[in-house]
């Protein structure tokens, strides 16, 4: 029984001695074997503003295998370029920052809820995440219904705004073309008037010359 009661005391003494040894300063200085320098990581997003930022899991449809394949879990963003105003969708894996999706959101694009799952949605896109443009069918899954709805709403807003920009550009181009045609028509009319005036002047000159000729002929 005595040996059992003394066991915690012995452990306590060992801990005190160990702690004393650890606190003892030997005065020795150990230099780091390898010096690591900070390296700036560029993502290509430095000239863009984030419109939406949500954690999610991305899938793409494999046509050959007729099945969904996971692209990765991470953060999906809508990014707007400060100069061009173009908006793209980008998703990167959390730890590696590997790109899972990278494409512009353009007019005519649509997103819809994935059948049977109100936390997921699907859409088609011309994607550039693998370094070349590919037609892809994507599916994205969120942790909540609210995040899925927020994503779909922002997606639709961007696509509609791009469509409005195109309509505005078409209207502007049409107005410019109409103005150009109006100017050309006006110039054509002005040239026609100038030619008419020139013909009248020529006729008058010819009449004057003819009269002078008649007057210069001696009477018999």
Coordinates of C-alpha atoms in Angstrom, one line a residue:
X1 CA 0.0 0.0 0.0
X2 CA 2.9 2.4 0.8
X3 CA 4.4 1.9 -2.6
X4 CA 1.1 2.9 -4.3
X5 CA 0.7 6.0 -2.2
X6 CA 4.3 7.1 -2.9
X7 CA 4.0 6.7 -6.7
X8 CA 2.4 10.2 -7.4
X9 CA 5.0 11.9 -5.3
X10 CA 7.8 10.3 -7.3
X11 CA 6.2 11.3 -10.5
X12 CA 5.8 14.8 -9.2
X13 CA 9.5 15.0 -8.2
X14 CA 10.5 13.7 -11.7
X15 CA 8.4 16.4 -13.3
X16 CA 10.1 19.1 -11.1
X17 CA 13.6 17.9 -12.0
X18 CA 12.7 17.6 -15.7
X19 CA 11.3 21.2 -15.6
X20 CA 14.4 22.5 -13.9
X21 CA 16.6 20.9 -16.5
X22 CA 14.5 22.4 -19.3
X23 CA 14.6 25.9 -17.7
X24 CA 18.4 25.8 -17.4
X25 CA 20.1 28.2 -19.8
X26 CA 23.2 26.7 -21.3
X27 CA 24.2 29.8 -23.2
X28 CA 24.5 28.0 -26.5
X29 CA 23.1 29.6 -29.6
X30 CA 21.8 27.4 -32.4
X31 CA 21.7 29.0 -35.9
X32 CA 19.0 27.9 -38.3
X33 CA 20.1 25.3 -40.8
X34 CA 18.0 26.8 -43.6
X35 CA 16.9 30.4 -44.0
X36 CA 13.4 30.7 -45.6
X37 CA 12.6 33.8 -47.4
X38 CA 9.1 35.1 -48.0
X39 CA 7.9 34.6 -51.6
X40 CA 5.1 36.7 -53.0
X41 CA 2.4 34.5 -54.5
X42 CA 0.5 36.0 -57.5
X43 CA -2.9 34.5 -58.4
X44 CA -3.8 36.7 -61.4
X45 CA -6.6 38.2 -59.3
X46 CA -4.7 41.4 -58.3
X47 CA -6.5 43.6 -60.8
X48 CA -10.0 42.3 -60.0
X49 CA -12.6 43.0 -57.3
X50 CA -14.5 40.1 -55.6
X51 CA -18.3 40.3 -56.0
X52 CA -19.0 37.0 -54.2
X53 CA -16.9 34.6 -52.3
X54 CA -18.3 31.2 -51.0
X55 CA -16.9 27.9 -49.9
X56 CA -18.2 25.0 -52.0
X57 CA -17.3 21.7 -53.7
X58 CA -17.1 21.6 -57.5
X59 CA -17.9 18.8 -59.9
X60 CA -17.7 18.4 -63.7
X61 CA -19.6 15.9 -65.9
X62 CA -17.4 13.3 -67.6
X63 CA -19.0 12.6 -70.9
X64 CA -16.9 9.5 -71.6
X65 CA -17.8 7.9 -68.3
X66 CA -21.3 9.5 -68.1
X67 CA -20.7 10.4 -64.5
X68 CA -19.9 13.4 -62.2
X69 CA -16.3 13.7 -61.2
X70 CA -15.1 15.9 -58.3
X71 CA -12.9 18.9 -59.2
X72 CA -12.1 19.9 -55.6
X73 CA -13.3 21.7 -52.5
X74 CA -12.5 25.3 -52.0
X75 CA -13.7 28.9 -52.6
X76 CA -15.7 30.0 -55.6
X77 CA -15.6 33.7 -56.6
X78 CA -17.1 36.1 -59.1
X79 CA -14.3 38.5 -60.0
X80 CA -14.8 41.8 -61.9
X81 CA -11.8 43.3 -63.8
X82 CA -11.2 46.9 -62.9
X83 CA -10.4 48.0 -66.5
X84 CA -12.4 45.8 -68.8
X85 CA -15.3 45.4 -66.5
X86 CA -15.6 41.7 -67.5
X87 CA -16.7 39.2 -64.9
X88 CA -15.4 35.7 -64.5
X89 CA -16.1 32.8 -62.2
X90 CA -13.0 31.3 -60.6
X91 CA -12.8 28.4 -58.1
X92 CA -9.6 27.2 -56.5
X93 CA -8.8 24.3 -54.2
X94 CA -8.4 25.4 -50.6
X95 CA -4.8 24.2 -49.9
X96 CA -3.1 23.9 -53.3
X97 CA -4.9 26.9 -54.9
X98 CA -5.2 24.7 -58.0
X99 CA -7.9 26.0 -60.4
X100 CA -11.1 24.0 -60.5
X101 CA -13.0 26.4 -62.8
X102 CA -12.1 29.5 -64.7
X103 CA -14.5 31.1 -67.2
X104 CA -16.2 34.3 -68.2
X105 CA -19.9 34.8 -67.3
X106 CA -21.5 36.0 -70.6
X107 CA -25.0 36.9 -71.8
X108 CA -27.1 33.9 -72.6
X109 CA -25.6 31.8 -69.8
X110 CA -28.0 30.3 -67.3
X111 CA -27.8 28.4 -64.0
X112 CA -30.4 26.1 -62.5
X113 CA -30.9 24.0 -59.4
X114 CA -29.6 20.5 -59.6
X115 CA -32.5 18.0 -59.7
X116 CA -33.3 16.7 -56.2
X117 CA -30.8 18.9 -54.3
X118 CA -31.6 22.4 -53.3
X119 CA -27.9 23.0 -52.2
X120 CA -26.5 22.3 -55.6
X121 CA -26.8 23.9 -59.1
X122 CA -25.6 23.3 -62.6
X123 CA -24.6 25.3 -65.7
X124 CA -22.7 25.0 -69.0
X125 CA -19.6 27.1 -69.7
X126 CA -16.6 27.5 -72.0
X127 CA -13.9 26.8 -69.3
X128 CA -10.2 27.6 -69.4
X129 CA -9.1 25.9 -66.1
X130 CA -7.0 23.3 -67.9
X131 CA -5.2 25.8 -70.1
X132 CA -7.5 25.5 -73.2
X133 CA -11.1 26.3 -73.9
X134 CA -13.5 23.4 -73.3
X135 CA -17.3 23.0 -73.2
X136 CA -18.0 21.9 -69.6
X137 CA -21.1 21.0 -67.6
X138 CA -20.4 22.0 -63.9
X139 CA -22.2 21.2 -60.7
X140 CA -21.4 23.0 -57.5
X141 CA -22.6 22.1 -54.0
X142 CA -22.8 24.4 -50.9
X143 CA -23.2 23.8 -47.2
X144 CA -26.5 25.6 -47.1
X145 CA -29.5 26.4 -49.3
X146 CA -28.9 30.1 -48.6
X147 CA -25.4 30.0 -50.1
X148 CA -26.7 28.2 -53.2
X149 CA -29.4 30.8 -53.7
X150 CA -26.9 33.6 -53.3
X151 CA -24.6 32.0 -55.9
X152 CA -27.5 31.5 -58.4
X153 CA -28.8 35.0 -57.9
X154 CA -25.3 36.6 -58.5
X155 CA -24.8 34.3 -61.5
X156 CA -28.1 35.5 -63.1
X157 CA -27.4 39.1 -62.3
X158 CA -24.0 39.0 -64.0
X159 CA -25.4 37.2 -67.1
X160 CA -28.3 39.7 -67.4
X161 CA -26.0 42.7 -67.0
X162 CA -23.8 41.3 -69.8
X163 CA -26.8 41.0 -72.0
X164 CA -27.8 44.6 -71.3
X165 CA -24.3 45.7 -72.1
X166 CA -24.5 43.9 -75.5
X167 CA -28.0 45.4 -76.2
X168 CA -26.7 48.8 -75.3
X169 CA -23.6 48.3 -77.6
X170 CA -25.8 47.1 -80.4
X171 CA -28.1 50.2 -80.0
X172 CA -25.0 52.4 -79.9
X173 CA -23.6 50.8 -83.0
X174 CA -26.9 51.1 -84.8
X175 CA -27.2 54.8 -83.9
X176 CA -23.6 55.3 -85.1
X177 CA -24.3 53.6 -88.4
X178 CA -27.6 55.6 -88.8
X179 CA -25.7 58.8 -88.1
X180 CA -23.0 57.8 -90.6
X181 CA -25.7 57.1 -93.3
X182 CA -27.4 60.4 -92.6
X183 CA -24.1 62.3 -92.9
X184 CA -23.3 60.5 -96.2
X185 CA -26.8 61.2 -97.5
X186 CA -26.4 64.8 -96.6
X187 CA -23.0 65.0 -98.3
X188 CA -24.5 63.3 -101.4
X189 CA -27.3 65.9 -101.6
X190 CA -24.9 68.7 -101.1
X191 CA -22.8 67.4 -103.9
X192 CA -25.8 67.0 -106.2
X193 CA -26.8 70.6 -105.5
X194 CA -23.3 71.8 -106.2
X195 CA -23.3 69.9 -109.5
X196 CA -26.7 71.5 -110.4
X197 CA -25.4 74.9 -109.6
X198 CA -22.3 74.2 -111.6
X199 CA -24.4 73.2 -114.6
X200 CA -26.5 76.4 -114.3
X201 CA -23.4 78.5 -114.2
X202 CA -22.1 76.7 -117.3
X203 CA -25.3 77.3 -119.2
X204 CA -25.2 81.0 -118.3
X205 CA -21.6 81.2 -119.4
X206 CA -22.4 79.5 -122.6
X207 CA -25.4 81.8 -123.2
X208 CA -23.3 84.9 -122.6
X209 CA -20.6 83.6 -125.0
X210 CA -23.2 82.8 -127.6
X211 CA -24.6 86.3 -127.3
X212 CA -21.2 87.9 -127.6
X213 CA -20.5 85.8 -130.7
X214 CA -23.8 86.9 -132.3
X215 CA -23.0 90.6 -131.6
X216 CA -19.6 90.3 -133.1
X217 CA -20.9 89.1 -136.4
X218 CA -21.0 92.0 -139.0
X219 CA -24.4 92.8 -140.5
X220 CA -24.8 92.5 -144.3

